[in-house]
Amino acid sequence: MTKKAIIIGGGIAGPVTAMALRRAGLDAEVFEAYDRGADGVGAFLTLAVNGLEALRVLDLHELVRDLGMDTPVMEMRNSRGRRLATVRQPSRTLKRADLYQALRDEAVRRGVRVHYGRRLVDAEVTGDGVRAIFADGSGAEGDLLVGADGLRSRTRALIDPGAPRARYVGLLNTGGFAEGVRVPGRPGVSYFVFGRRCFFGYLIHPEGQVWWFANPPSRREPTPEELAEITPEQWRARLLDLFEGDAGPMREIIAATPHILPGWNTYDFPTVPKWFTDRMVIVGDAAHATSPSSGQGASMAAEDAVVLGKCLRDVPDTADAFAAFERLRRERVERVVAHGKRNGDGKAPGVAGAFVRDLFLPVVLRQVEKRDALAWLRDHRIAWDDRVAV
């Protein structure tokens, strides 16, 4: 009899996991808390080459081929305009909403049912499976439940009521898409500027639009309500002030942006002690959220999906399959989280820290490239046909 998976979360991890499980021979349904999809919502993200290869395993790489732009190079400068380093980083940068829509539509095309307005509140083990209970009073039954429900995962809390909170890393996020402005650079390069008071990144789309983000530092963690009260024009004024006197096109890009995105906090999870029970497991940000500074959030979710699919295909007992999944993934993803934290710490180091960074970063990155020290991250591949041992 075909096993059925209830997948909680309809963002990026959910549909990819559903397709991986279907390839492994399971049935899968996705339940999304919001009453609509994320079409047109959000900023942009990077799919690293390892994430693209994970999508290739599921024949999904063609979906992203024409979305966004290739970004194989990263260039970093300081607040005086001095170039600190140029580093290769095989990747593709695309709008989050475009990726979400492409993955959701493909999941539906492959037979995955997606339900909206189903916010998980509880789950209970049945005789031979699990029942999800939603806020609207409805429920769903399956053989197993996968929590792909992100940073504030309800599934994680059900698996372990004592699970730690996400760690706030002292940075805010905002950004946008500038129109009609000419800036230094060329398509294919991610430009990063370590401003004196704020970090900034931008990319030039081949059609001329400039995609950008900024990370204002904030030692205190703002509440969601406080962030919601900041208007786009208030963000604009704040950012223009933060980049006053810094070398680079930041102020021109910000001024040319019709709508600045609402701000959000940056978090990660150094470790989540418990990933699964006999019938429930977490994947993606629910298990190991990493700072955007790693450039690996979406890629880790794609890798998780493929590995979980393989484990459920090859290991008959569900709990044993979950244990195999954790064994295969935990060390790698926690290393990625630590890598992202180190990258983020360099964005707001203070005056003395900036001096040290500007002195040593070029040397360190030259050595990283020379020794290919990030091969462990970039060159990771998952072979679908290899069997998983218990």
XYZ file of C-alpha atoms in Angstrom:
390
model
C 0.000 0.000 0.000
C 1.294 3.466 -0.910
C 2.257 5.603 2.061
C 0.734 9.067 2.288
C 2.629 12.103 3.537
C 1.013 15.229 4.967
C 3.347 18.131 4.217
C 2.905 21.268 6.282
C 4.031 24.425 4.486
C 3.562 25.543 0.915
C 6.615 27.760 0.443
C 9.683 26.378 -1.306
C 10.585 23.372 0.857
C 7.035 21.983 0.854
C 6.435 21.519 -2.892
C 9.982 20.218 -3.505
C 9.595 17.706 -0.675
C 6.236 16.626 -2.063
C 7.769 15.981 -5.487
C 10.720 14.112 -3.973
C 8.393 11.894 -1.975
C 6.237 11.190 -5.009
C 9.346 10.154 -6.914
C 10.146 7.833 -4.008
C 6.731 6.189 -4.390
C 4.727 8.019 -1.717
C 1.580 10.076 -2.083
C 1.847 13.649 -0.776
C -0.475 16.552 -0.049
C 0.634 20.069 0.887
C -1.211 22.164 3.477
C -0.439 25.895 3.541
C -1.435 28.158 6.435
C -2.199 31.213 4.329
C -5.328 31.435 2.236
C -3.427 32.092 -0.966
C -0.030 31.477 -2.488
C 3.000 33.770 -2.321
C 2.685 35.022 -5.901
C 4.374 38.413 -6.224
C 5.501 38.461 -2.573
C 9.027 38.803 -1.248
C 12.514 39.691 -2.375
C 15.052 37.456 -4.092
C 17.292 34.561 -3.158
C 20.259 32.617 -4.424
C 20.259 29.002 -5.509
C 23.832 27.791 -5.145
C 25.186 25.215 -7.556
C 24.642 22.415 -5.012
C 20.988 23.443 -4.700
C 20.604 23.533 -8.477
C 22.057 20.038 -8.654
C 19.609 18.834 -6.004
C 16.770 20.187 -8.150
C 18.286 18.422 -11.154
C 17.850 15.083 -9.358
C 14.099 15.746 -9.408
C 14.127 17.058 -13.000
C 13.347 20.551 -11.723
C 16.442 22.386 -12.961
C 14.747 23.329 -16.238
C 12.142 25.267 -14.224
C 14.707 27.723 -12.923
C 16.860 27.968 -16.028
C 15.006 31.010 -17.330
C 14.195 32.611 -13.975
C 16.346 35.408 -12.622
C 19.982 35.504 -13.682
C 23.221 33.616 -13.391
C 25.489 35.138 -10.727
C 28.839 33.350 -10.953
C 30.960 36.133 -9.424
C 30.919 38.041 -6.120
C 32.742 41.345 -5.628
C 33.203 43.038 -2.244
C 34.191 46.633 -1.500
C 34.507 48.692 1.648
C 32.941 52.053 2.464
C 35.777 53.944 0.748
C 35.271 52.092 -2.523
C 38.320 49.862 -2.170
C 37.832 46.453 -3.723
C 38.488 43.816 -1.078
C 37.973 40.663 -3.094
C 36.451 39.075 -6.178
C 35.305 35.490 -5.675
C 33.659 32.934 -7.930
C 30.327 31.599 -6.640
C 28.449 29.483 -9.201
C 24.785 30.263 -8.523
C 21.541 31.619 -9.899
C 19.693 34.526 -8.296
C 15.928 34.720 -8.739
C 12.874 36.309 -7.229
C 11.483 34.248 -4.390
C 7.925 34.560 -5.711
C 8.960 33.331 -9.172
C 10.655 30.272 -7.708
C 7.716 29.561 -5.417
C 5.203 29.805 -8.254
C 7.237 27.611 -10.595
C 7.696 24.896 -7.978
C 4.079 24.982 -6.817
C 2.719 24.809 -10.350
C 5.017 21.923 -11.218
C 4.042 20.068 -8.052
C 0.371 20.427 -8.970
C 1.125 19.295 -12.526
C 2.750 16.179 -11.080
C -0.336 15.367 -9.047
C 0.380 17.008 -5.683
C -2.743 18.483 -4.067
C -2.196 21.863 -2.411
C -4.651 23.136 0.212
C -4.708 26.770 1.396
C -5.982 28.267 4.643
C -4.919 25.219 6.648
C -2.858 26.369 9.617
C -1.585 23.442 11.680
C -2.446 23.639 15.373
C -1.980 20.054 16.535
C -1.204 16.516 15.425
C -2.001 13.189 17.006
C -0.736 9.695 16.353
C -3.408 7.295 15.168
C -3.184 3.523 15.157
C -1.059 3.339 12.023
C -0.423 6.960 11.120
C -0.900 10.586 12.094
C -3.755 13.069 11.995
C -3.115 16.771 11.447
C -5.569 19.212 13.009
C -5.963 22.673 11.498
C -7.152 25.969 12.924
C -10.339 25.915 10.842
C -11.408 22.673 12.513
C -10.574 20.432 9.580
C -8.082 17.592 9.645
C -6.050 15.323 7.420
C -4.761 11.806 7.942
C -1.640 10.169 6.586
C 1.109 7.722 7.380
C 3.574 10.494 8.201
C 3.790 14.265 8.552
C 6.595 16.476 7.250
C 6.996 19.951 8.714
C 8.273 22.251 5.971
C 6.763 25.178 7.857
C 9.752 27.424 8.252
C 11.422 29.398 10.988
C 8.386 29.478 13.301
C 7.500 25.858 12.659
C 4.478 24.552 14.519
C 5.603 21.031 13.625
C 8.918 21.581 15.409
C 7.051 22.630 18.564
C 4.829 19.541 18.373
C 7.844 17.264 17.988
C 9.667 18.962 20.865
C 7.769 21.471 23.034
C 11.095 22.452 24.562
C 12.754 23.220 21.220
C 14.937 26.357 21.307
C 13.840 29.634 19.775
C 15.548 30.855 16.655
C 18.637 32.992 17.326
C 18.392 36.655 16.356
C 21.708 37.612 14.736
C 21.528 41.399 15.059
C 20.679 42.353 11.479
C 17.530 43.646 9.786
C 16.645 43.102 6.141
C 14.962 45.168 3.497
C 15.449 45.714 -0.217
C 13.744 46.286 -3.515
C 14.008 46.564 -7.267
C 15.289 49.863 -8.669
C 14.167 51.162 -12.053
C 15.795 53.523 -14.547
C 19.130 53.912 -12.792
C 22.595 53.229 -14.238
C 25.140 51.946 -11.740
C 28.707 50.649 -11.945
C 29.004 46.981 -12.803
C 27.662 44.327 -15.119
C 25.130 41.504 -15.012
C 26.392 38.262 -13.528
C 28.153 39.844 -10.553
C 26.835 40.161 -7.008
C 28.202 43.453 -5.656
C 28.560 43.747 -1.881
C 29.493 46.929 -0.032
C 30.556 46.986 3.605
C 29.246 50.440 4.465
C 30.395 52.159 7.627
C 26.969 51.723 9.198
C 25.137 49.234 6.974
C 25.824 46.358 4.586
C 24.465 46.571 1.018
C 24.241 44.164 -1.907
C 23.082 44.693 -5.471
C 22.843 42.891 -8.793
C 22.197 44.249 -12.268
C 19.587 42.302 -14.203
C 20.355 41.875 -17.918
C 17.211 43.916 -18.668
C 18.482 46.841 -16.581
C 16.598 46.554 -13.291
C 18.781 46.657 -10.164
C 17.969 44.146 -7.430
C 19.242 45.096 -3.992
C 19.116 44.438 -0.280
C 20.407 46.150 2.855
C 21.168 44.835 6.348
C 20.864 47.632 8.915
C 22.343 46.445 12.233
C 20.135 46.406 15.302
C 21.335 45.029 18.626
C 17.770 44.939 19.908
C 15.387 42.530 18.228
C 12.382 44.532 16.965
C 8.978 42.953 17.354
C 6.968 42.129 14.227
C 4.570 44.913 15.203
C 7.402 47.434 15.389
C 8.707 46.424 11.998
C 5.220 46.589 10.475
C 4.888 50.192 11.611
C 7.901 51.315 9.538
C 6.641 52.659 6.216
C 8.536 52.241 2.936
C 9.344 55.953 2.944
C 10.681 55.728 6.484
C 12.918 52.865 5.374
C 14.068 54.971 2.432
C 14.987 57.913 4.654
C 16.744 55.667 7.162
C 18.811 53.919 4.499
C 19.757 57.134 2.730
C 21.068 58.386 6.060
C 22.959 55.174 6.828
C 24.861 55.328 3.525
C 25.610 59.048 3.662
C 29.322 59.511 2.910
C 29.956 55.923 1.748
C 31.447 55.281 -1.688
C 29.159 53.349 -4.005
C 25.786 53.660 -5.744
C 23.664 52.721 -2.721
C 21.846 56.024 -2.347
C 21.106 56.275 -6.074
C 19.692 52.749 -6.108
C 17.527 53.372 -3.038
C 16.210 56.650 -4.480
C 15.290 54.884 -7.743
C 13.266 52.152 -6.027
C 9.492 52.663 -6.374
C 8.614 50.481 -3.390
C 10.958 49.401 -0.601
C 10.059 46.039 0.875
C 8.818 45.741 4.472
C 11.666 44.944 6.843
C 12.272 41.690 8.635
C 14.673 40.301 11.221
C 17.504 37.867 10.511
C 17.568 34.582 12.431
C 19.272 31.239 12.387
C 19.245 27.973 14.327
C 22.674 26.817 15.554
C 21.099 23.460 16.355
C 17.651 21.937 16.769
C 18.013 18.981 19.167
C 15.096 16.871 17.961
C 14.114 16.541 14.310
C 11.592 13.710 14.395
C 9.237 11.391 16.221
C 7.893 8.062 15.002
C 5.515 9.829 12.603
C 6.697 13.430 12.202
C 9.856 15.057 10.857
C 11.022 18.591 10.026
C 12.954 19.800 6.973
C 14.367 23.068 5.657
C 14.252 26.159 7.863
C 12.110 24.314 10.409
C 15.128 22.128 11.206
C 18.122 24.332 10.429
C 17.378 27.905 9.395
C 20.556 29.621 8.235
C 21.325 33.302 7.861
C 20.834 34.650 4.318
C 24.566 35.433 4.486
C 25.229 31.768 3.741
C 23.416 31.960 0.395
C 22.248 28.400 1.095
C 18.747 28.455 2.605
C 16.828 27.330 -0.477
C 19.608 24.963 -1.511
C 19.579 23.204 1.867
C 15.806 22.764 1.581
C 16.207 21.186 -1.862
C 18.911 18.842 -0.584
C 16.731 17.890 2.400
C 13.846 17.007 0.099
C 15.934 14.663 -2.031
C 17.587 12.943 0.935
C 14.281 12.480 2.786
C 12.758 10.993 -0.354
C 15.633 8.508 -0.648
C 15.369 7.531 3.029
C 11.625 6.896 2.843
C 12.145 4.918 -0.370
C 14.882 2.676 1.034
C 14.106 2.294 4.740
C 10.780 0.499 5.360
C 10.155 1.692 8.916
C 9.181 5.355 8.991
C 10.980 6.215 12.233
C 14.125 4.471 10.990
C 13.879 6.433 7.738
C 13.668 9.694 9.698
C 16.696 8.662 11.763
C 18.645 7.951 8.578
C 17.640 11.356 7.209
C 18.946 13.117 10.315
C 22.162 11.085 10.258
C 22.814 12.057 6.652
C 21.958 15.739 7.030
C 22.641 17.120 10.501
C 26.419 17.599 10.339
C 26.278 19.282 6.942
C 23.435 21.690 7.662
C 24.821 22.761 11.038
C 28.137 23.482 9.342
C 26.262 25.650 6.823
C 24.502 27.532 9.646
C 27.854 28.240 11.310
C 29.284 29.399 7.970
C 26.365 31.809 7.495
C 26.786 33.196 11.010
C 30.468 33.970 10.379
C 29.585 35.733 7.125
C 26.880 37.782 8.836
C 29.142 38.823 11.696
C 31.361 40.643 9.219
C 28.532 42.918 8.121
C 28.435 45.065 11.269
C 31.804 44.712 13.037
C 32.285 48.277 14.326
C 35.199 50.593 13.496
C 37.975 48.385 14.886
C 36.411 45.250 13.418
C 36.095 46.905 10.009
C 39.796 47.781 10.056
C 40.717 44.165 10.805
C 38.232 42.880 8.203
C 39.595 45.135 5.453
C 43.125 44.073 6.321
C 42.617 40.322 6.443
C 39.536 39.558 4.302
C 41.383 39.841 0.964
C 44.093 37.470 2.228
C 41.603 34.999 3.667
C 39.459 34.889 0.537
C 42.481 34.428 -1.718
C 43.453 31.428 0.378
C 39.879 30.122 0.306
C 39.912 30.194 -3.490
C 43.438 28.844 -3.797
C 42.689 25.892 -1.534
C 39.109 25.544 -2.749
C 38.156 25.625 0.923
C 34.418 25.838 0.181
C 34.345 22.764 -2.039
C 32.563 20.910 0.799
C 29.687 23.345 0.410
C 29.547 23.916 -3.327
C 30.478 20.485 -4.696
C 28.067 18.419 -2.612
C 26.014 16.051 -4.800
C 23.245 13.559 -3.996
C 23.066 10.372 -6.062
C 19.427 9.332 -6.253
C 20.223 5.746 -7.297
C 22.515 5.062 -4.330
C 20.743 3.108 -1.635
C 20.385 4.369 1.943
C 21.563 2.023 4.680
C 19.671 1.811 7.956
